[in-house]
Short mmCIF file of C-alpha atoms in Angstrom, two decimals:
data_model
loop_
_atom_site.label_atom_id
_atom_site.label_comp_id
_atom_site.label_asym_id
_atom_site.label_seq_id
_atom_site.Cartn_x
_atom_site.Cartn_y
_atom_site.Cartn_z
CA MET A 117 -17.39 -10.35 14.95
CA THR A 118 -20.25 -10.67 12.45
CA ALA A 119 -19.68 -11.41 8.77
CA SER A 120 -20.97 -8.00 7.68
CA TYR A 121 -18.71 -6.19 10.14
CA LEU A 122 -15.71 -8.27 9.02
CA LYS A 123 -16.41 -7.44 5.36
CA GLN A 124 -16.69 -3.76 6.22
CA TYR A 125 -13.41 -3.93 8.12
CA CYS A 126 -11.67 -5.61 5.15
CA ASP A 127 -13.10 -2.97 2.78
CA THR A 128 -11.92 -0.10 4.97
CA VAL A 129 -8.37 -1.41 5.33
CA LEU A 130 -8.09 -2.33 1.65
CA CYS A 131 -9.29 1.11 0.55
CA TRP A 132 -6.30 2.49 2.43
CA LEU A 133 -3.81 -0.15 1.28
CA ILE A 134 -4.62 -0.59 -2.42
CA PRO A 135 -3.70 2.95 -3.58
CA LEU A 136 -0.20 2.39 -2.09
CA PHE A 137 0.43 -0.62 -4.34
CA LEU A 138 3.02 0.85 -6.76
CA LEU A 139 4.53 3.06 -4.06
CA VAL A 140 5.30 0.00 -1.93
CA ASP A 141 6.96 -1.74 -4.90
CA CYS A 142 9.01 1.40 -5.58
CA VAL A 143 10.11 1.64 -1.93
CA ASN A 144 10.92 -2.08 -2.03
CA GLY A 145 13.28 -1.50 -4.97
CA ALA A 146 14.85 1.56 -3.33
CA LEU A 147 15.63 -0.44 -0.18
CA LEU A 148 17.10 -3.22 -2.33
CA GLN A 149 19.47 -0.79 -4.03
CA LEU A 150 20.42 1.22 -0.96
CA TYR A 151 20.79 -1.60 1.59
CA GLY A 152 21.12 -4.74 -0.52
CA SER A 153 17.86 -6.08 0.96
CA SER A 154 14.24 -5.04 0.60
CA PHE A 155 13.34 -6.56 4.02
CA SER A 156 10.38 -8.20 2.19
CA VAL A 157 8.34 -5.00 2.45
CA SER A 158 6.46 -5.65 -0.79
CA LEU A 159 5.96 -9.34 -0.01
CA TRP A 160 4.31 -8.74 3.35
CA TYR A 161 2.21 -5.90 2.01
CA LYS A 162 0.84 -8.13 -0.77
CA ILE A 163 0.24 -11.02 1.63
CA VAL A 164 -1.93 -8.72 3.77
CA VAL A 165 -3.83 -7.38 0.73
CA LEU A 166 -4.46 -10.87 -0.67
CA ALA A 167 -5.49 -12.24 2.74
CA LEU A 168 -8.04 -9.46 3.27
CA MET A 169 -9.40 -9.94 -0.26
CA ALA A 170 -9.64 -13.69 0.29
CA ILE A 171 -11.55 -13.22 3.57
CA ALA A 172 -14.02 -10.76 2.03
CA THR A 173 -14.52 -13.00 -1.03
CA LEU A 174 -15.03 -16.08 1.14
CA LEU A 175 -17.73 -14.26 3.12
CA GLN A 176 -19.63 -13.00 0.06
CA GLN A 177 -18.73 -15.46 -2.72
CA ALA A 178 -17.81 -18.64 -0.92
CA LYS A 179 -18.11 -20.93 -3.97
CA TRP A 180 -15.81 -18.74 -6.06
CA ALA A 181 -13.25 -18.48 -3.22
CA LEU A 182 -13.26 -22.28 -2.80
CA THR A 183 -12.90 -22.69 -6.59
CA LEU A 184 -9.75 -20.56 -6.55
CA LEU A 185 -8.42 -22.51 -3.56
CA LEU A 186 -9.08 -25.80 -5.38
CA LEU A 187 -7.33 -24.48 -8.49
CA LEU A 188 -4.32 -23.49 -6.36
CA PHE A 189 -4.23 -26.99 -4.87
CA CYS A 190 -4.37 -28.60 -8.34
CA MET A 191 -1.54 -26.35 -9.57
CA LEU A 192 0.73 -27.46 -6.73
CA ILE A 193 0.18 -31.23 -7.01
CA GLY A 194 2.79 -31.77 -9.74
CA PRO A 195 5.51 -29.50 -8.28
CA ALA A 196 4.97 -31.02 -4.81
CA LEU A 197 6.17 -34.39 -6.11
CA HIS A 198 9.66 -32.91 -6.50
CA TRP A 199 9.79 -30.87 -3.31
CA PRO A 200 11.39 -33.59 -1.10
CA GLU A 201 14.53 -33.58 -3.26
CA LEU A 202 14.76 -29.80 -3.63
CA ALA A 203 15.82 -26.89 -1.42
CA ARG A 204 13.03 -25.10 0.43
CA ARG A 205 13.37 -22.02 -1.76
CA TRP A 206 11.87 -23.95 -4.68
CA ILE A 207 8.77 -24.75 -2.63
CA LEU A 208 8.34 -21.05 -1.90
CA ALA A 209 8.99 -20.19 -5.56
CA ASP A 210 6.30 -22.60 -6.80
CA VAL A 211 3.73 -21.42 -4.25
CA GLN A 212 4.52 -17.76 -4.90
CA LEU A 213 4.17 -18.05 -8.68
CA ALA A 214 0.91 -20.00 -8.39
CA VAL A 215 -0.53 -17.32 -6.10
CA LYS A 216 0.62 -14.60 -8.54
CA ALA A 217 -1.16 -16.36 -11.40
CA LEU A 218 -4.43 -16.59 -9.44
CA SER A 219 -4.25 -13.09 -7.92
CA PRO A 220 -5.93 -11.27 -10.85
CA LEU A 221 -8.99 -13.54 -10.49
CA LEU A 222 -9.20 -12.98 -6.73
CA ALA A 223 -8.70 -9.22 -7.01
CA PHE A 224 -11.22 -8.87 -9.83
CA SER A 225 -13.78 -10.88 -7.86
CA TYR A 226 -13.30 -8.79 -4.72
CA LEU A 227 -13.32 -5.42 -6.52
CA THR A 228 -16.42 -6.28 -8.55
CA ALA A 229 -18.21 -7.23 -5.33
CA LEU A 230 -16.99 -4.00 -3.68
CA ALA A 231 -18.41 -1.96 -6.56
CA GLY A 232 -21.75 -3.65 -5.97
CA ARG A 233 -21.98 -3.11 -2.22
CA ALA A 234 -20.13 0.22 -1.90
CA PRO A 235 -20.06 2.01 -5.29
CA LEU A 236 -18.92 5.37 -3.87
CA SER A 237 -16.01 3.76 -2.03
CA ALA A 238 -15.10 1.82 -5.17
CA ARG A 239 -15.09 4.98 -7.29
CA ARG A 240 -12.89 6.83 -4.79
CA LEU A 241 -10.59 3.81 -4.63
CA LEU A 242 -10.13 3.87 -8.41
CA GLN A 243 -9.47 7.62 -8.47
CA HIS A 244 -6.99 7.55 -5.58
CA THR A 245 -5.13 4.52 -6.95
CA LEU A 246 -4.79 5.96 -10.44
CA ALA A 247 -3.67 9.36 -9.15
CA LEU A 248 -1.04 7.97 -6.76
CA SER A 249 0.14 5.37 -9.30
CA ALA A 250 0.65 8.06 -11.96
CA ILE A 251 2.62 10.20 -9.50
CA VAL A 252 4.80 7.24 -8.50
CA LEU A 253 5.54 6.31 -12.12
CA LEU A 254 6.49 9.89 -12.95
CA LEU A 255 8.67 10.46 -9.87
CA ASN A 256 10.33 7.09 -10.35
CA ALA A 257 11.22 8.01 -13.95
CA LEU A 258 12.61 11.37 -12.80
CA ALA A 259 14.70 9.56 -10.20
CA GLY A 260 16.02 7.32 -12.97
CA VAL A 261 16.92 10.35 -15.09
CA ALA A 262 18.81 11.72 -12.08
CA GLY A 263 20.88 8.53 -12.01
CA LEU A 264 19.07 6.77 -9.16
CA GLY A 265 17.69 3.26 -9.32
CA PHE A 266 18.39 0.62 -11.96
CA THR A 267 18.91 0.67 -15.70
CA ALA A 268 16.29 -1.19 -17.73
CA TYR A 269 18.85 -3.57 -19.25
CA GLN A 270 22.30 -4.87 -18.44
CA PRO A 271 25.12 -4.29 -20.95
CA LEU A 272 25.90 -7.18 -23.30
CA ASP A 273 29.48 -8.30 -23.84
CA GLY A 274 30.75 -7.14 -27.21
CA VAL A 275 27.66 -5.01 -27.93
CA ALA A 276 27.89 -1.23 -27.80
CA GLN A 277 24.69 0.34 -26.49
CA SER A 278 24.78 3.98 -25.50
CA PHE A 279 21.47 3.93 -23.60
CA LEU A 280 20.35 1.00 -21.44
CA GLY A 281 16.95 2.40 -20.50
CA ILE A 282 15.55 3.59 -17.18
CA LYS A 283 13.35 1.70 -14.74
CA GLY A 284 14.14 3.62 -11.57
CA PHE A 285 13.56 1.65 -8.40
CA PHE A 286 11.26 -1.01 -9.89
CA TYR A 287 12.77 -4.45 -10.26
CA SER A 288 11.35 -5.82 -13.52
CA THR A 289 11.39 -3.78 -16.72
CA ASN A 290 8.83 -5.98 -18.50
CA GLU A 291 6.40 -5.90 -15.58
CA LEU A 292 6.74 -2.13 -15.34
CA SER A 293 5.90 -1.86 -19.07
CA ALA A 294 2.70 -3.84 -18.56
CA VAL A 295 1.74 -1.68 -15.56
CA LEU A 296 2.36 1.41 -17.70
CA LEU A 297 -0.08 0.05 -20.30
CA VAL A 298 -2.83 -0.49 -17.72
CA ILE A 299 -2.41 2.86 -15.94
CA SER A 300 -2.13 4.71 -19.28
CA ALA A 301 -5.28 3.06 -20.66
CA ALA A 302 -7.28 4.05 -17.57
CA LEU A 303 -6.02 7.65 -17.48
CA LEU A 304 -6.50 8.15 -21.22
CA CYS A 305 -9.98 6.68 -20.97
CA LEU A 306 -10.97 9.04 -18.15
CA SER A 307 -9.34 12.20 -19.52
CA TRP A 308 -10.50 12.18 -23.15
CA PRO A 309 -14.28 12.87 -22.75
CA GLN A 310 -13.93 16.13 -20.79
CA HIS A 311 -10.27 17.12 -20.59
CA LYS A 312 -8.59 17.02 -24.01
CA LEU A 313 -5.52 18.91 -22.76
CA ALA A 314 -5.09 16.36 -19.97
CA TYR A 315 -5.34 13.62 -22.61
CA VAL A 316 -2.51 15.21 -24.61
CA LEU A 317 -0.34 15.55 -21.49
CA CYS A 318 -1.06 11.95 -20.44
CA SER A 319 -0.23 10.75 -23.95
CA ILE A 320 3.09 12.59 -24.12
CA THR A 321 4.08 11.47 -20.62
CA ALA A 322 3.15 7.83 -21.29
CA LEU A 323 5.11 7.82 -24.56
CA LEU A 324 8.18 9.33 -22.87
CA LEU A 325 7.99 6.74 -20.09
CA ALA A 326 7.66 3.95 -22.66
CA LEU A 327 10.66 5.29 -24.57
CA SER A 328 12.71 5.38 -21.37
CA LEU A 329 11.95 1.69 -20.72
CA LEU A 330 13.04 0.58 -24.22
CA THR A 331 10.56 -2.30 -24.31
CA LYS A 332 8.51 -3.30 -27.35
CA THR A 333 5.54 -3.90 -25.06
CA GLY A 334 5.58 -0.42 -23.60
CA LEU A 335 6.36 1.52 -26.76
CA PHE A 336 4.00 -0.13 -29.23
CA GLY A 337 1.28 -0.71 -26.64
CA VAL A 338 1.21 2.93 -25.50
CA MET A 339 1.33 4.19 -29.10
CA LEU A 340 -1.65 1.99 -29.95
CA LEU A 341 -3.63 3.22 -26.95
CA VAL A 342 -2.88 6.88 -27.64
CA LEU A 343 -4.07 6.52 -31.24
CA LEU A 344 -7.12 4.30 -30.68
CA VAL A 345 -8.62 5.39 -27.34
CA PRO A 346 -10.28 8.54 -28.77
CA LEU A 347 -11.80 6.46 -31.59
CA LEU A 348 -12.99 3.68 -29.29
CA LEU A 349 -14.69 6.17 -26.98
CA GLN A 350 -16.82 7.59 -29.78
CA PRO A 351 -20.56 6.67 -29.83
CA ALA A 352 -21.87 4.17 -32.38
CA PRO A 353 -23.26 6.77 -34.85
CA PHE A 354 -19.78 8.24 -35.19
CA TRP A 355 -18.52 5.11 -36.92
CA GLN A 356 -21.29 5.32 -39.53
CA GLN A 357 -21.00 9.08 -40.11
CA GLN A 358 -17.21 9.28 -40.28
CA LYS A 359 -16.36 6.37 -42.56
CA LYS A 360 -14.43 8.51 -45.04
CA ARG A 361 -12.44 10.27 -42.31
CA LEU A 362 -11.65 6.96 -40.67
CA LEU A 363 -10.39 5.61 -43.98
CA VAL A 364 -8.18 8.67 -44.39
CA PHE A 365 -6.94 8.28 -40.82
CA SER A 366 -6.14 4.61 -41.49
CA ALA A 367 -4.26 5.54 -44.67
CA LEU A 368 -2.25 8.20 -42.81
CA LEU A 369 -1.51 5.74 -40.03
CA LEU A 370 -0.28 3.18 -42.56
CA LEU A 371 1.86 5.83 -44.24
CA ALA A 372 3.36 6.82 -40.88
CA LEU A 373 4.14 3.17 -40.17
CA LEU A 374 5.87 2.79 -43.54
CA LEU A 375 7.92 5.94 -42.93
CA LEU A 376 8.84 4.61 -39.51
CA LEU A 377 10.00 1.31 -41.01
CA ALA A 378 11.93 3.14 -43.74
CA ASN A 379 13.80 5.14 -41.12
CA ALA A 380 14.02 2.36 -38.53
CA GLU A 381 17.80 2.20 -38.54
CA ALA A 382 18.19 5.93 -37.87
CA LEU A 383 15.58 5.79 -35.09
CA LEU A 384 17.20 2.77 -33.44
CA ARG A 385 20.60 4.45 -33.59
CA LEU A 386 19.07 7.55 -32.01
CA LEU A 387 17.70 5.40 -29.16
CA GLY A 388 21.09 3.73 -28.83
CA ILE A 389 19.87 0.15 -29.30
CA TYR A 390 20.73 -0.50 -32.95
CA ASP A 391 23.90 -2.49 -32.18
CA LYS A 392 22.07 -4.72 -29.70
CA LEU A 393 19.22 -5.51 -32.09
CA SER A 394 21.69 -6.10 -34.93
CA PHE A 395 23.58 -8.56 -32.72
CA VAL A 396 20.36 -10.40 -31.77
CA TYR A 397 19.29 -10.56 -35.43
CA GLN A 398 22.59 -12.14 -36.44
CA GLN A 399 22.25 -14.71 -33.65
CA ARG A 400 18.53 -15.61 -33.80
CA GLY A 401 17.03 -13.89 -36.85
CA ILE A 402 13.79 -11.93 -36.84
CA SER A 403 12.18 -14.23 -34.24
CA GLY A 404 15.03 -13.36 -31.88
CA ILE A 405 14.06 -9.68 -32.12
CA LEU A 406 10.30 -10.20 -31.90
CA LEU A 407 10.40 -12.82 -29.14
CA SER A 408 13.75 -11.88 -27.55
CA SER A 409 14.88 -15.51 -28.03
CA ARG A 410 12.03 -16.81 -25.86
CA ASP A 411 11.18 -19.42 -28.50
CA TYR A 412 14.74 -20.74 -28.24
CA TYR A 413 14.55 -21.09 -24.45
CA ALA A 414 11.07 -22.63 -24.65
CA GLN A 415 12.41 -25.26 -27.06
CA GLN A 416 15.28 -26.08 -24.70
CA ILE A 417 12.95 -26.36 -21.71
CA TRP A 418 10.47 -28.56 -23.57
CA GLN A 419 13.22 -30.89 -24.78
CA THR A 420 14.48 -31.19 -21.20
CA VAL A 421 11.02 -31.91 -19.82
CA SER A 422 10.30 -34.47 -22.55
CA THR A 423 13.61 -36.23 -21.90
CA HIS A 424 13.48 -36.43 -18.11
CA TYR A 425 9.77 -36.68 -17.25
CA PRO A 426 6.96 -39.03 -18.36
CA ASP A 427 3.70 -37.78 -19.90
CA TRP A 428 1.69 -37.97 -16.67
CA GLN A 429 4.19 -35.74 -14.84
CA ARG A 430 4.13 -33.20 -17.65
CA MET A 431 0.33 -33.11 -17.36
CA LEU A 432 0.63 -32.31 -13.64
CA GLY A 433 3.58 -29.95 -14.04
CA VAL A 434 7.13 -30.33 -12.80
CA GLY A 435 7.61 -27.02 -10.98
CA GLN A 436 10.39 -24.50 -11.30
CA GLY A 437 12.83 -26.66 -9.37
CA GLY A 438 12.09 -29.60 -11.64
CA ILE A 439 13.46 -27.60 -14.57
CA ALA A 440 16.27 -25.94 -12.59
CA LEU A 441 17.71 -29.40 -11.88
CA TYR A 442 18.79 -29.53 -15.53
CA LEU A 443 18.79 -25.96 -16.88
CA LYS A 444 20.12 -22.67 -15.52
CA LYS A 445 17.41 -20.67 -17.32
CA TYR A 446 14.17 -22.40 -16.35
CA PHE A 447 11.79 -19.58 -17.39
CA ALA A 448 10.94 -19.17 -21.08
CA GLU A 449 9.06 -15.95 -20.20
CA LEU A 450 5.99 -17.00 -22.16
CA ASP A 451 3.20 -17.14 -19.58
CA TRP A 452 1.10 -19.87 -21.17
CA PHE A 453 4.18 -22.06 -21.71
CA ASP A 454 5.71 -21.50 -18.27
CA LEU A 455 2.42 -22.12 -16.47
CA TYR A 456 1.91 -25.36 -18.39
CA VAL A 457 5.45 -26.63 -17.76
CA PHE A 458 5.40 -25.68 -14.07
CA TYR A 459 1.78 -26.56 -13.21
CA GLY A 460 0.52 -28.72 -16.06
CA VAL A 461 -3.13 -28.67 -17.11
CA ALA A 462 -4.11 -26.64 -14.03
CA GLY A 463 -1.59 -23.95 -15.02
CA ILE A 464 -2.84 -23.56 -18.58
CA ALA A 465 -6.42 -23.64 -17.25
CA THR A 466 -5.57 -20.67 -15.00
CA PHE A 467 -4.16 -18.78 -17.97
CA LEU A 468 -7.24 -19.44 -20.12
CA LEU A 469 -9.74 -18.78 -17.30
CA THR A 470 -8.17 -15.43 -16.39
CA PHE A 471 -8.15 -14.01 -19.89
CA ALA A 472 -11.55 -15.52 -20.70
CA LEU A 473 -13.06 -13.79 -17.65
CA PHE A 474 -11.47 -10.39 -18.32
CA ILE A 475 -12.18 -10.42 -22.06
CA ARG A 476 -15.76 -11.65 -21.54
CA HIS A 477 -16.56 -8.84 -19.08
CA SER A 478 -15.12 -6.15 -21.34
CA TRP A 479 -16.86 -7.65 -24.39
CA GLN A 480 -20.20 -7.54 -22.58
CA ARG A 481 -19.75 -3.76 -22.20
CA SER A 482 -18.28 -3.18 -25.65
CA ARG A 483 -21.32 -1.10 -26.66
CA GLN A 484 -19.83 1.57 -24.41
CA GLY A 485 -16.54 3.29 -25.14
CA VAL A 486 -14.95 2.28 -21.84
CA GLY A 487 -15.77 -1.35 -22.53
CA ARG A 488 -14.11 -1.13 -25.96
CA VAL A 489 -10.96 0.41 -24.46
CA LEU A 490 -10.78 -2.32 -21.84
CA LEU A 491 -11.34 -4.96 -24.52
CA LEU A 492 -8.38 -3.54 -26.45
CA LEU A 493 -6.28 -3.47 -23.26
CA ASN A 494 -7.12 -7.07 -22.36
CA LEU A 495 -6.35 -8.27 -25.89
CA LEU A 496 -3.05 -6.39 -25.79
CA LEU A 497 -2.16 -8.04 -22.50
CA LEU A 498 -3.14 -11.44 -23.90
CA ALA A 499 -0.75 -10.87 -26.82
CA VAL A 500 1.98 -9.75 -24.42
CA ALA A 501 1.43 -12.75 -22.14
CA SER A 502 1.63 -15.08 -25.14
CA MET A 503 4.75 -13.54 -26.69
CA ALA A 504 6.65 -11.76 -23.91
CA GLY A 505 5.29 -13.05 -20.59
CA HIS A 506 5.34 -11.12 -17.30
CA ILE A 507 1.55 -10.75 -17.13
CA LEU A 508 0.22 -13.63 -15.01
CA SER A 509 3.71 -14.18 -13.59
CA SER A 510 3.91 -10.53 -12.52
CA GLY A 511 3.82 -9.44 -8.92
CA MET A 512 3.17 -5.83 -9.97
CA LEU A 513 0.38 -6.07 -12.52
CA TRP A 514 -2.41 -8.15 -11.00
CA LEU A 515 -3.93 -5.44 -8.80
CA PRO A 516 -3.91 -2.46 -11.25
CA TRP A 517 -5.21 -4.76 -14.01
CA ALA A 518 -8.07 -6.12 -11.92
CA LEU A 519 -8.85 -2.68 -10.49
CA CYS A 520 -9.20 -1.00 -13.88
CA ASN A 521 -11.31 -3.80 -15.33
CA ALA A 522 -13.64 -4.08 -12.35
CA LEU A 523 -14.19 -0.39 -11.63
CA LEU A 524 -13.99 1.17 -15.10
CA LEU A 525 -16.53 -1.40 -16.24
CA GLN A 526 -18.73 -0.25 -13.39
CA GLY A 527 -18.71 3.22 -14.96
CA ALA A 528 -19.49 1.75 -18.37
CA ALA A 529 -22.43 -0.17 -16.94
CA LYS A 530 -23.86 3.01 -15.37
CA ALA A 531 -23.52 4.88 -18.64
CA GLU A 532 -25.34 2.10 -20.43
CA VAL A 533 -28.22 2.22 -17.93
CA ALA A 534 -28.41 6.01 -18.30
CA ASN A 535 -28.57 5.74 -22.09
CA ARG A 536 -31.41 3.21 -21.90
CA ARG A 537 -33.43 5.60 -19.72
#
């Protein structure tokens, strides 16, 4: 089998598999709820997708594929020192999280190369994935409304909360919120130029889905996208000609924010989460609400690591099992912090490299509206990863995130070439 034929085979299979990404995760969650086991459907699906991407990348971009492999090896050096004294599940957990963290880089590399060698296939892949993903998100929410699937949050002892949110058959609420941001940004970006009614419908649907999840990431992120995408898609002369209108819009936006803050208690009571937030505020203050006590857990984890491990081990990382030996909650849910504690310098390097690559590519196309939207999206995800986690540690986000960046940027690049002509 020649290299070109093998690449073509990988492309063909992946163009069938990738659009099913969210559907497989949804089915995985449904099996978990109905039978108590998912039978590792999602795990095996993602292993196949990553393996095919790795093969195609190795054939076309061997140096980059070997770089990612070397980075994976460096991430696992520190945790491997503790594996002999730990159960096998901790080995699998460390390997799985390291692969998750590197998956956006691999997927972005593969999809960018695919857009170069088969642009029509790449465009169809983007369209099919976005369409099916939107349908899955909507049907999953409707299933949640019908009482199927999981609630977004578990009830807290001593805290009355009338509504616990809806996440349907997906497992992680925070990961689903990040996926909603990516899919919403892509659909809003594609619908605004020619289909204003579709933009309005997408906006309303995305906001309702965000409200159903009850996450700060989903709600504020989607609101920001709905408000800013039309502005970011405007051509450069618009910003010079509409300065007064933009100032008025900014003033109205500020006024709306002040009104929202003034009526925050009534709104939170309407959503049914006032008692929970009031309880968290009494326990942890404003940082407890903004960070959901992640700063508290990070402090505990860092104190434990500093007490039980020397500097050189902290530089290499101590793995998830190395923390679980001493603490029940070993995740702080701050991506940069968790990756550093688990994988040391190699972990934080992965965090910085991923966001540097995504932000750099969107910045290079920021003269085009699509590039500006993607820049906003990547900065939003950086903020979420830094304050709420579940971005690089997500098993759901890496493929939609890489797909939208690689293939929407392809459209922005073509528009730029057309404008120059």
